[in-house]
Structure formats: C-alpha cells, structure tokens
mmCIF file of C-alpha atoms and ligand atoms in Angstrom:
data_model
loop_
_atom_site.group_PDB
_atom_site.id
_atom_site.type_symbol
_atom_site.label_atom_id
_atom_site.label_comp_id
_atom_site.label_asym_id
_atom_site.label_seq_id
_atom_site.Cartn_x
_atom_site.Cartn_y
_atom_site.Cartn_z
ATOM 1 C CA UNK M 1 83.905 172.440 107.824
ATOM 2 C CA UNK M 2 82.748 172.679 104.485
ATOM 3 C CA UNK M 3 85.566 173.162 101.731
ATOM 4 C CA UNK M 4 84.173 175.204 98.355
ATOM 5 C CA UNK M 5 86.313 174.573 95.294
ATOM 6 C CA UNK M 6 85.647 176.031 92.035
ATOM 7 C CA UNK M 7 87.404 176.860 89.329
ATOM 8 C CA UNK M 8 87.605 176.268 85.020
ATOM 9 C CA UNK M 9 87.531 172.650 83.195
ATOM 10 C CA UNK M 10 90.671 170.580 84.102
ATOM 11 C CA UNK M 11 92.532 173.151 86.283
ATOM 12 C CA UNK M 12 93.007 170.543 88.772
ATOM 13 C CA UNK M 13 90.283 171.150 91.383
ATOM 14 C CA UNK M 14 89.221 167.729 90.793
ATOM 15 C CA UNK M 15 91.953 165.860 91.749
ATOM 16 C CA UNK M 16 92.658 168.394 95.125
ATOM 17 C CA UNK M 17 88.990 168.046 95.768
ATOM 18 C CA UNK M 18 89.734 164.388 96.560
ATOM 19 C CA UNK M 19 92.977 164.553 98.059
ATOM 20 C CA UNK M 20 91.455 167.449 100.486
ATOM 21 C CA UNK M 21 88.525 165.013 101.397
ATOM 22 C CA UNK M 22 90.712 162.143 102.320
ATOM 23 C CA UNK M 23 92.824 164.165 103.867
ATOM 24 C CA UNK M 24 90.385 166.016 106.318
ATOM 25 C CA UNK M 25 88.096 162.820 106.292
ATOM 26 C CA UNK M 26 85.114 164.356 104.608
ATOM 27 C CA UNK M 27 82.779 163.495 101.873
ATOM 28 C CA UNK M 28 83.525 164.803 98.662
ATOM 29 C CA UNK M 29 80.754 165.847 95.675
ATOM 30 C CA UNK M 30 82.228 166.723 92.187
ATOM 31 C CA UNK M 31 79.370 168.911 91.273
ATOM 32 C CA UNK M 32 80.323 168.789 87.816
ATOM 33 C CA UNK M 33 79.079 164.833 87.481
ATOM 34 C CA UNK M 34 75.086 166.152 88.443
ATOM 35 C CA UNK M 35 75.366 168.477 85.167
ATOM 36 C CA UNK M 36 77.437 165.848 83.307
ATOM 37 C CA UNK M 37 74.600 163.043 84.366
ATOM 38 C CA UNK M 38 72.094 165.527 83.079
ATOM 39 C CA UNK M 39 73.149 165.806 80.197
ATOM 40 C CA UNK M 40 73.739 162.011 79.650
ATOM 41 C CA UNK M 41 69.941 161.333 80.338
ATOM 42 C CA UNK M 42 69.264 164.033 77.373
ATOM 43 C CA UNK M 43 71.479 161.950 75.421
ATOM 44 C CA UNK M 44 70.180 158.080 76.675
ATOM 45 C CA UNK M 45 66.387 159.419 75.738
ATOM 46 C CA UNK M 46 67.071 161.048 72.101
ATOM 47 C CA UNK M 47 66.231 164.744 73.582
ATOM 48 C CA UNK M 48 67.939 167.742 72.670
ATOM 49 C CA UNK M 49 70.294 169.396 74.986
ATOM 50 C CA UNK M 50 69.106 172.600 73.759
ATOM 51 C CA UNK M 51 65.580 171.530 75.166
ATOM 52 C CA UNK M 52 65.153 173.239 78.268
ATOM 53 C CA UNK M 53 62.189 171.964 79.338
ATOM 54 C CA UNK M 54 63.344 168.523 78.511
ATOM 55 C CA UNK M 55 66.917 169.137 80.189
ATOM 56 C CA UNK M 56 65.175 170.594 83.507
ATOM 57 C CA UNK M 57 62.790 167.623 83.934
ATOM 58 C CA UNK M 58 65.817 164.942 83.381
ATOM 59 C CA UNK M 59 67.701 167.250 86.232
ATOM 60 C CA UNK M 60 64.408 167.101 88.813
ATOM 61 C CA UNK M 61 64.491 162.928 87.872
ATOM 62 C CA UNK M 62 68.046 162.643 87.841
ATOM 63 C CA UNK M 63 69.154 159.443 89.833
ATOM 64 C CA UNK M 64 72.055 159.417 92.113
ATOM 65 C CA UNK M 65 73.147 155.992 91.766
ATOM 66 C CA UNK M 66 73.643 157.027 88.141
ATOM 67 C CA UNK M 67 76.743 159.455 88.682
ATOM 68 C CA UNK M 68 79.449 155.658 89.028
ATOM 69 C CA UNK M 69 78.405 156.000 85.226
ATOM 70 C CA UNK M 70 81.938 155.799 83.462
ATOM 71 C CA UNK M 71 80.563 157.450 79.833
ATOM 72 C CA UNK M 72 80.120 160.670 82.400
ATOM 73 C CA UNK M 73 83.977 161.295 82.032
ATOM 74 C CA UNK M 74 83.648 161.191 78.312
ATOM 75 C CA UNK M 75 85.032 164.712 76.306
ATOM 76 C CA UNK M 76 81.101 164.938 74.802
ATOM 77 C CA UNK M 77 80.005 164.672 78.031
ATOM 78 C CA UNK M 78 81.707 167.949 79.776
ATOM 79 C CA UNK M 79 80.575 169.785 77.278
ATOM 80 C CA UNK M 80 76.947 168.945 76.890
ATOM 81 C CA UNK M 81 76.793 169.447 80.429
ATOM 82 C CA UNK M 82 78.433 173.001 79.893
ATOM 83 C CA UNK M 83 74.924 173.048 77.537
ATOM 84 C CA UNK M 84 72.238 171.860 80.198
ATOM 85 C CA UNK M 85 73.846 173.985 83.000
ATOM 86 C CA UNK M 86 73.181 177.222 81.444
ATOM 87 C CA UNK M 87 69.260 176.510 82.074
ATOM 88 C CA UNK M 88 68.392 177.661 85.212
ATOM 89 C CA UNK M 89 65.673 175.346 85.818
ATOM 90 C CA UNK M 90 68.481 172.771 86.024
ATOM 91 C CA UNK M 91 70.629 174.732 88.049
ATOM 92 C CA UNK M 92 67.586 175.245 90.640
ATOM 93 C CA UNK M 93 66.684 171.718 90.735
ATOM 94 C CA UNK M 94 70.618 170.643 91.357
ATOM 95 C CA UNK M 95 70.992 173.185 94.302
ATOM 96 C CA UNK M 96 69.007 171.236 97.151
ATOM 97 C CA UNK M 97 70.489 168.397 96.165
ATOM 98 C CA UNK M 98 74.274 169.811 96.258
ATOM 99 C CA UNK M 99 73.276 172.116 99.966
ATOM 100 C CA UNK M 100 71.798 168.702 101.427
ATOM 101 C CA UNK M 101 75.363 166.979 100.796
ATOM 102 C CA UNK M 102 77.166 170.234 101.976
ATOM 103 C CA UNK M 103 75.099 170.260 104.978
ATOM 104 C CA UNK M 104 76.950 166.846 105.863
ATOM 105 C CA UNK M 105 77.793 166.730 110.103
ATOM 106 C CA UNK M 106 81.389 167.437 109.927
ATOM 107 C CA UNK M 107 81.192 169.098 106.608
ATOM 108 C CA UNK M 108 81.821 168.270 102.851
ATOM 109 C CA UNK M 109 84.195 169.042 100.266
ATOM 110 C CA UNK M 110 82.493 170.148 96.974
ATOM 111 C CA UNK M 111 84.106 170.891 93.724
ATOM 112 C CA UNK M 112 82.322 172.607 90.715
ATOM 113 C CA UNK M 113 81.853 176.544 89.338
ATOM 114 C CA UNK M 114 79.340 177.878 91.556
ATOM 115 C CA UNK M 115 79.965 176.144 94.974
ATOM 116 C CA UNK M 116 81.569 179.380 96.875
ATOM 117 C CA UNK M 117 79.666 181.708 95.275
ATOM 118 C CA UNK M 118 75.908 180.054 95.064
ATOM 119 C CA UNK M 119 75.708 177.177 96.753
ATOM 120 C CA UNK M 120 77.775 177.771 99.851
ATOM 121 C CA UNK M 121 78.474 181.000 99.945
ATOM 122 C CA UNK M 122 78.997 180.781 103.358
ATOM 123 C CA UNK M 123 81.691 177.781 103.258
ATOM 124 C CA UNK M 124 84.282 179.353 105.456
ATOM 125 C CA UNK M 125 86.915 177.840 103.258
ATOM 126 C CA UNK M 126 86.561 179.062 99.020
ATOM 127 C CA UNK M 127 89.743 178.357 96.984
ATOM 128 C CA UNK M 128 89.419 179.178 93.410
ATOM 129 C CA UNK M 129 91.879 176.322 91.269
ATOM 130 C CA UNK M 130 93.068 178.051 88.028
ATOM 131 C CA UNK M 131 95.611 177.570 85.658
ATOM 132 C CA UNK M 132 96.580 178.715 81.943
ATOM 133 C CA UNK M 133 94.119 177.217 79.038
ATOM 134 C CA UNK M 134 97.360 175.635 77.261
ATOM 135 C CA UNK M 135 98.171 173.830 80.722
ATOM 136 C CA UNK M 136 94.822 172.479 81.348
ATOM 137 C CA UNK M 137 94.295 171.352 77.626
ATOM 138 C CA UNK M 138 97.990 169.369 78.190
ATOM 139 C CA UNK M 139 96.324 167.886 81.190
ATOM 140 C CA UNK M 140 93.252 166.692 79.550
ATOM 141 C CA UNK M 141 94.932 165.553 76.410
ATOM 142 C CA UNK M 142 97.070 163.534 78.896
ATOM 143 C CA UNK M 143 93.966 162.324 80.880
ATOM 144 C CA UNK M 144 92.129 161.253 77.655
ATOM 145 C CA UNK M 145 95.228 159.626 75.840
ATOM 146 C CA UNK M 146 95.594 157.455 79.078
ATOM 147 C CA UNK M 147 91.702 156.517 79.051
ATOM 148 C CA UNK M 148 92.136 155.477 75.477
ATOM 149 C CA UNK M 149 89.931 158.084 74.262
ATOM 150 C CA UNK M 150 92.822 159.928 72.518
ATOM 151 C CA UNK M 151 92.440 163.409 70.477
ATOM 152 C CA UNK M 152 94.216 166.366 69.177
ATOM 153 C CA UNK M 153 95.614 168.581 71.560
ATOM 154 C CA UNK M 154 94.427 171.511 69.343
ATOM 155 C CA UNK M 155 91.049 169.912 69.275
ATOM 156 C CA UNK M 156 90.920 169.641 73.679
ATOM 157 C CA UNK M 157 92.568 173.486 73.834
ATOM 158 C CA UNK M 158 89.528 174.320 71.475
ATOM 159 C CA UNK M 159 86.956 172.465 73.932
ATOM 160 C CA UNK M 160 88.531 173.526 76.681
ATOM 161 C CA UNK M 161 88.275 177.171 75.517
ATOM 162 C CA UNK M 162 84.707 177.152 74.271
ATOM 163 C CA UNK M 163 83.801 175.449 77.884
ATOM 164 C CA UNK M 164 85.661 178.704 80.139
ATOM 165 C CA UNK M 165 84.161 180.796 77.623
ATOM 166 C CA UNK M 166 80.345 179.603 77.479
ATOM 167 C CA UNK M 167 80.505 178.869 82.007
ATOM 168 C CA UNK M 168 82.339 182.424 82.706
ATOM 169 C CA UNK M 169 79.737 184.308 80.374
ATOM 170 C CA UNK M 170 75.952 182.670 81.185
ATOM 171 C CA UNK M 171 73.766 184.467 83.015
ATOM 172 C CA UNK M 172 72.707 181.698 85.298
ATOM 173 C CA UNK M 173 76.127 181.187 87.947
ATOM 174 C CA UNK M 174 78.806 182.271 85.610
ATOM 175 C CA UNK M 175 81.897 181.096 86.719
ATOM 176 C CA UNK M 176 83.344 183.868 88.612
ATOM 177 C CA UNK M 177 85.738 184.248 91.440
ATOM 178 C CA UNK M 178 84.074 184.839 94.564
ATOM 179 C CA UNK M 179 84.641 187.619 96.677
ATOM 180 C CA UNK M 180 86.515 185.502 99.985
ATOM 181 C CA UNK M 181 87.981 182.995 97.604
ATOM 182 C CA UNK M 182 91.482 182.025 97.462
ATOM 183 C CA UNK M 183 93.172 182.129 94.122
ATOM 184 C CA UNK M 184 95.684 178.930 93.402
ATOM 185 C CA UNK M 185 97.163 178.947 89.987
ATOM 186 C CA UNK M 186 98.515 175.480 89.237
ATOM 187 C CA UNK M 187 100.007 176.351 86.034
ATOM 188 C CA UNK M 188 103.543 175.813 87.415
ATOM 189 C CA UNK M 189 102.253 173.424 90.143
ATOM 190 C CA UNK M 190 102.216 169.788 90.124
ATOM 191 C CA UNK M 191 99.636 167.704 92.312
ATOM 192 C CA UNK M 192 101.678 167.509 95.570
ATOM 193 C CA UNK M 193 102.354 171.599 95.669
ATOM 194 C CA UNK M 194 98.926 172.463 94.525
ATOM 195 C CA UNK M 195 97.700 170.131 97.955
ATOM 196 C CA UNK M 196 100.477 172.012 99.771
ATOM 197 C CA UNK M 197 99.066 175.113 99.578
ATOM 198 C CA UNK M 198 95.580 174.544 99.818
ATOM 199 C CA UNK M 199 96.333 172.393 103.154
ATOM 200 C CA UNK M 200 98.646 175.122 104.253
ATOM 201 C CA UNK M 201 95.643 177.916 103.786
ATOM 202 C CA UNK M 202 92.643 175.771 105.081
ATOM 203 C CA UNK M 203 95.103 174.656 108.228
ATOM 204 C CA UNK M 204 95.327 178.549 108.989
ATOM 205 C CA UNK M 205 91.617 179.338 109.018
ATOM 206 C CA UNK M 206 91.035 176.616 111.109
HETATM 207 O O1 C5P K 1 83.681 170.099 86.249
HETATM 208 P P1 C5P K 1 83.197 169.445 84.982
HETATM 209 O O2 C5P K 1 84.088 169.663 83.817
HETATM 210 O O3 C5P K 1 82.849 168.011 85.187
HETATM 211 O O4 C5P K 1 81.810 170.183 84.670
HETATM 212 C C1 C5P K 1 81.111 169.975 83.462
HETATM 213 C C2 C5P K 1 80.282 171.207 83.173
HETATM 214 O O5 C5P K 1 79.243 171.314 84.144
HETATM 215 C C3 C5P K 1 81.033 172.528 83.282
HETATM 216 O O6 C5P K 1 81.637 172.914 82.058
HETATM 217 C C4 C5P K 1 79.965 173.511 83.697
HETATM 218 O O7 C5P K 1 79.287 174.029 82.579
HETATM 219 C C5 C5P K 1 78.984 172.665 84.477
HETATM 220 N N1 C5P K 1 79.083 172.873 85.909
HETATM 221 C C6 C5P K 1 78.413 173.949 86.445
HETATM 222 N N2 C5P K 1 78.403 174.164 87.794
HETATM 223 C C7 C5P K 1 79.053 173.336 88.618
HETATM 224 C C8 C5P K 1 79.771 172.236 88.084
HETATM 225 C C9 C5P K 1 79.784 172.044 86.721
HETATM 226 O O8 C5P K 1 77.823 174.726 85.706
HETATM 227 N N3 C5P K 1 78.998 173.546 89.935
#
C-alpha cells in the first residue's frame, strides 16, 4: 500500500506522514528533506542556488546518509530548497530515487508536493493536508521557538507565503491537488483528529 501525502509548508502532513507509517508499519520518506539536502550542498560548496546546472549536479550526487543532517530543518533551508526544486533537472534526478523507496514490498508512506500527482500517481491512497497560511505560520513559529531558532511570526507568515506561492506557481510539479486526492484541512484540527480522519479514509479503501 503506498500512502501519497502532499500538501503546502507546515500544514501538518509531516507529522501524519509519520504517525500513518508507524501506524500501518511502513517506511516513511519526507520528500521535502531530498530538496532541502540539495540545497544544503549548494550552500556547504559556496554555489548559487540560482545555478541550475550547479543545483542539478549536487541533486544527481546527493548522498542519502546526508538527510539525519539537523541544519536541514533550518527556516533558510525550506526555502532554498523551494529555490533548487523549481529546476527540473533536480526534480528528474530526485524521482528514481523517491519511486525506488515507494516501490518498497508492503508499500511506503511519502510526504512532499508532487508525490500523488508525479511520483505515484498511481498510490491508491492521495490525501492532500491543507490548512489556512495564518495556522501554519502559528505552527512553525511554534516549531522554531521550541528549536531555539526563534523569529517573528510576521516574518514565518511572510516565508510561509512566498514558499505556497513560488511551489503552487512553477512550471516544473506545481503544487496542485490531484485529481483522486483527499482534501484534509487541519486548520481547526489538532494532531490526533487530523490522524483520525486520514486512518478513517485509508481504513475504507482498504
Ligand atoms: O516539505 P518541506 O517544507 O520540507 O519542503 C521544502 C521545499 O521542497 C518545498 O517548499 C518545495 O519547494 C520542495 N519540495 C518539492 N517537492 C516535494 C517536496 C518538497 O518541490 N515533493
């Protein structure tokens, strides 16, 4: 069974990605660490991230044991990986990588932007995590504060709404809803009833 979650920075998906993998007892890939650990190679070596030649080469290199890396969760780091992923080189030389994982026996769980409608687009399972930009920014201003990497909330709405608006309008795997996925809004859901439902809709298409 392979579970495709997508859906905008800090909506949640993340953190019902995991539960769903424990859960069902199947590996999990936050996609969003391959772009993140592209990006963070850029950064290591002194390239730009507007280099696409550069940023395409560090994603056919990139180095598996390198996504433990804490600096990946970093605020820079989300969004110079919203940079890299708009190259479609990089996106290309990500997607073997991410079908080999889905193509687990048993299945996978993957979490990213593009998992339900380019990289498994047959997953029979696509849930599409989404809440309001003020919610998620709360979240993430919550999530940093507690990693001691505080900022202004006004500052992580901004990010948060240059990242929807730069991964829902690139030509390369915008960040769309696919056409079979589920739609769970998690603006008025905490953790437990956002893990609820998704439970409740994978158990029926089982
Ligand atoms: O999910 P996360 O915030 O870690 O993703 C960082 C960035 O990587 C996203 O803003 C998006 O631009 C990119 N990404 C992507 N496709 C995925 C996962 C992440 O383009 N499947």
């Amino acid at each position: 069974m392979v579970i495709a979650i997508d859906g905008p920075a800090a909506s949640g998906k993340g953190t019902l990605a995991r539960r769903l993998a424990v859960h069902y007892g199947l590996p999990h890939l936050d996609t969003g660490l391959l772009y993140r650990a592209v990006a963070m190679a850029l950064i290591d070596e002194d390239r730009s991230l507007a280099d696409p030649d550069a940023a395409a080469s560090a994603a056919r290199t990139l180095d598996a044991g390198s996504l433990d890396d804490p600096r990946l969760r970093d605020r820079q780091m989300g969004e110079a990986a919203s940079i890299v992923s708009a190259v479609p080189a990089v996106r290309a030389a990500l997607l073997d990588w991410q079908r080999r994982f889905a193509g687990a026996p048993g299945g996978a769980v993957l979490d990213g932007r593009d998992i339900g409608t380019v990289v498994c687009p047959d997953a029979p399972v696509k849930l599409f995590i989404t809440a309001s930009a003020e919610e998620r920014a709360r979240r993430r201003h919550r999530e940093l504060g507690g990693r001691g990497e505080a900022a202004a909330y006004e500052a992580v709405l901004d990010d948060i709404r240059r990242r929807d608006a730069r991964d829902a309008g690139r030509d390369a795997a915008p960040l769309v809803v696919a056409a079979d996925a589920v739609v769970i809004d998690t603006t008025a859901l905490d953790a437990d009833s956002a893990f609820r439902a998704a439970t409740d809709i994978i158990d029926g298409r089982r």
